[in-house]
């Protein structure tokens, strides 16, 4: 009930509330902190929370850029929209939120219908010719990273039966057409 919630929690984002009491008392155990310490330029997440950005900042990467897919026509602020001129690096990584960000509720992918609409919207975006007036919903740097045969992808934290994974996997396959996927490694832990 609202009476049992501390008054200081109203109006806060879920990410802020969770970050006030971290689940891992020892930074060495935090899986996001381990990911943040890797020298990666691009992080793609289906999480709608900014936990990864916070972990990257704790790892000393202060120039972290957040970008949000505005698949539904719901807009993120100019700062979080895909920036075609941004060149990500290990020191200045980008975290791309494929299924929206809690700051922008209209960008969130929550239901099965949302997943289908997201996939339709992204496919339409990929088929559109590139123009200088309309930046793509999926930034060119992200498209390039997904389609490069030398780039390695690490997919963590999914159940293979979940809609979130199934849609993400099909999204990745659109960029990896013709690649021999037998060279890929998948580890699934129960």
XYZ file of C-alpha atoms in Angstrom:
190
model
C 0.000 0.000 0.000
C 1.164 3.589 -0.549
C 1.193 4.152 3.239
C 3.856 1.471 3.691
C 6.208 3.072 1.109
C 8.615 5.698 2.367
C 7.527 9.152 1.120
C 10.986 9.799 -0.378
C 10.465 7.006 -2.963
C 7.528 8.676 -4.759
C 8.562 10.393 -7.954
C 11.831 8.451 -8.238
C 12.775 6.146 -11.091
C 13.051 2.450 -10.324
C 16.766 2.617 -11.228
C 17.320 5.292 -8.578
C 15.529 3.316 -5.857
C 17.426 0.085 -6.613
C 20.770 1.883 -6.848
C 20.355 3.319 -3.347
C 20.763 -0.165 -1.917
C 22.910 -2.198 -4.313
C 22.168 -5.954 -4.380
C 25.866 -6.867 -4.347
C 27.731 -5.695 -1.252
C 31.064 -6.547 -2.859
C 31.748 -4.903 -6.244
C 33.693 -8.022 -7.254
C 30.425 -10.032 -7.312
C 28.388 -7.570 -9.382
C 27.996 -9.012 -12.924
C 27.263 -5.586 -14.414
C 30.479 -4.256 -12.900
C 32.374 -7.131 -14.516
C 30.840 -6.224 -17.897
C 31.618 -2.545 -17.362
C 35.296 -3.353 -16.842
C 35.555 -4.950 -20.307
C 37.053 -2.713 -23.035
C 33.905 -2.621 -25.179
C 32.712 0.347 -27.256
C 29.072 -0.754 -27.710
C 26.679 -2.277 -25.206
C 23.250 -3.303 -26.484
C 20.655 -3.949 -23.821
C 17.005 -4.868 -23.719
C 16.812 -3.578 -20.162
C 14.755 -0.445 -19.718
C 16.878 0.626 -16.735
C 20.183 2.533 -16.659
C 22.017 0.042 -14.427
C 24.660 -0.600 -17.100
C 25.408 3.103 -17.513
C 25.838 3.418 -13.748
C 28.221 0.425 -13.707
C 30.255 1.929 -16.570
C 30.556 5.221 -14.699
C 31.720 3.365 -11.587
C 34.341 1.684 -13.803
C 35.728 5.129 -14.632
C 34.102 5.549 -18.036
C 32.610 8.986 -17.505
C 31.736 9.756 -21.128
C 29.050 7.054 -21.339
C 26.414 7.797 -23.973
C 22.845 6.481 -23.675
C 20.821 5.961 -26.831
C 17.207 4.806 -27.055
C 15.275 3.172 -29.891
C 12.137 5.242 -30.479
C 10.282 2.449 -32.243
C 6.749 3.563 -31.298
C 7.043 7.167 -32.321
C 7.514 7.971 -28.639
C 10.492 10.253 -28.443
C 13.440 10.293 -26.126
C 15.133 13.595 -25.415
C 17.597 14.863 -28.001
C 20.482 13.705 -25.799
C 19.290 10.076 -25.840
C 18.331 9.820 -29.495
C 20.780 8.008 -31.780
C 23.621 10.363 -32.738
C 25.089 9.521 -36.166
C 28.288 11.478 -35.421
C 29.143 9.777 -32.128
C 32.148 7.441 -32.405
C 32.000 4.953 -29.504
C 35.210 3.644 -27.936
C 36.173 1.599 -24.885
C 36.710 4.856 -22.959
C 33.547 6.502 -24.358
C 31.082 3.628 -24.766
C 27.496 3.797 -25.909
C 24.674 1.881 -24.245
C 21.884 1.332 -26.735
C 18.470 0.486 -25.217
C 16.664 -1.535 -27.887
C 13.405 -1.961 -25.983
C 13.159 1.538 -24.521
C 14.181 3.306 -21.340
C 12.131 3.965 -18.201
C 12.665 7.729 -18.610
C 10.516 7.580 -21.768
C 7.482 5.325 -21.136
C 6.274 5.471 -24.755
C 9.529 3.789 -25.900
C 9.054 0.723 -23.666
C 8.427 -2.718 -25.186
C 6.293 -4.552 -22.622
C 3.623 -6.743 -24.206
C 3.644 -9.364 -26.982
C 1.934 -6.804 -29.221
C 4.723 -4.321 -28.417
C 7.339 -6.906 -29.444
C 5.574 -7.474 -32.780
C 5.135 -3.728 -33.338
C 8.791 -3.123 -32.408
C 9.946 -5.712 -34.918
C 7.737 -4.225 -37.656
C 8.934 -0.696 -36.895
C 12.611 -1.678 -36.856
C 12.247 -3.631 -40.110
C 10.604 -0.621 -41.764
C 13.436 1.561 -40.435
C 16.049 -0.775 -41.903
C 14.337 -0.676 -45.324
C 14.148 3.141 -45.448
C 16.787 4.926 -47.531
C 19.254 6.918 -45.445
C 18.740 10.677 -45.542
C 20.374 13.537 -43.723
C 17.023 14.824 -42.497
C 15.793 11.623 -40.859
C 18.337 9.826 -38.683
C 17.704 6.073 -38.524
C 16.148 4.535 -35.427
C 18.950 1.962 -35.409
C 22.192 3.980 -35.626
C 24.602 3.150 -38.448
C 27.423 2.341 -36.003
C 25.177 -0.214 -34.300
C 24.158 -1.702 -37.651
C 27.815 -1.978 -38.652
C 28.772 -3.640 -35.357
C 25.976 -6.187 -35.716
C 26.826 -7.040 -39.324
C 30.634 -7.275 -39.057
C 31.787 -10.874 -39.227
C 34.725 -10.077 -36.941
C 32.596 -8.486 -34.232
C 31.726 -10.800 -31.389
C 28.413 -10.688 -29.585
C 27.806 -11.759 -26.026
C 24.167 -12.313 -25.077
C 23.590 -12.636 -21.335
C 20.668 -13.223 -19.013
C 17.950 -14.592 -21.266
C 15.628 -17.558 -21.280
C 15.571 -18.950 -24.806
C 11.759 -19.192 -24.715
C 11.143 -15.542 -23.719
C 9.769 -13.068 -26.239
C 12.555 -10.663 -25.339
C 15.245 -13.148 -26.417
C 13.385 -14.436 -29.458
C 12.833 -10.931 -30.849
C 16.431 -9.898 -30.057
C 17.833 -13.028 -31.709
C 15.796 -12.486 -34.876
C 16.904 -8.832 -34.893
C 20.556 -9.909 -34.781
C 19.994 -12.508 -37.518
C 18.790 -9.746 -39.875
C 22.325 -8.327 -39.743
C 24.148 -11.652 -39.804
C 22.565 -13.104 -42.972
C 24.888 -15.489 -44.761
C 27.237 -15.798 -41.798
C 28.054 -19.296 -40.643
C 26.452 -19.278 -37.199
C 28.130 -22.582 -36.373
C 31.182 -20.497 -35.387
C 29.143 -18.910 -32.613
C 29.212 -20.047 -29.005
C 26.192 -20.109 -26.720
C 26.232 -20.988 -23.029
C 22.873 -21.511 -21.357
C 22.872 -21.986 -17.588
C 19.820 -23.142 -15.662
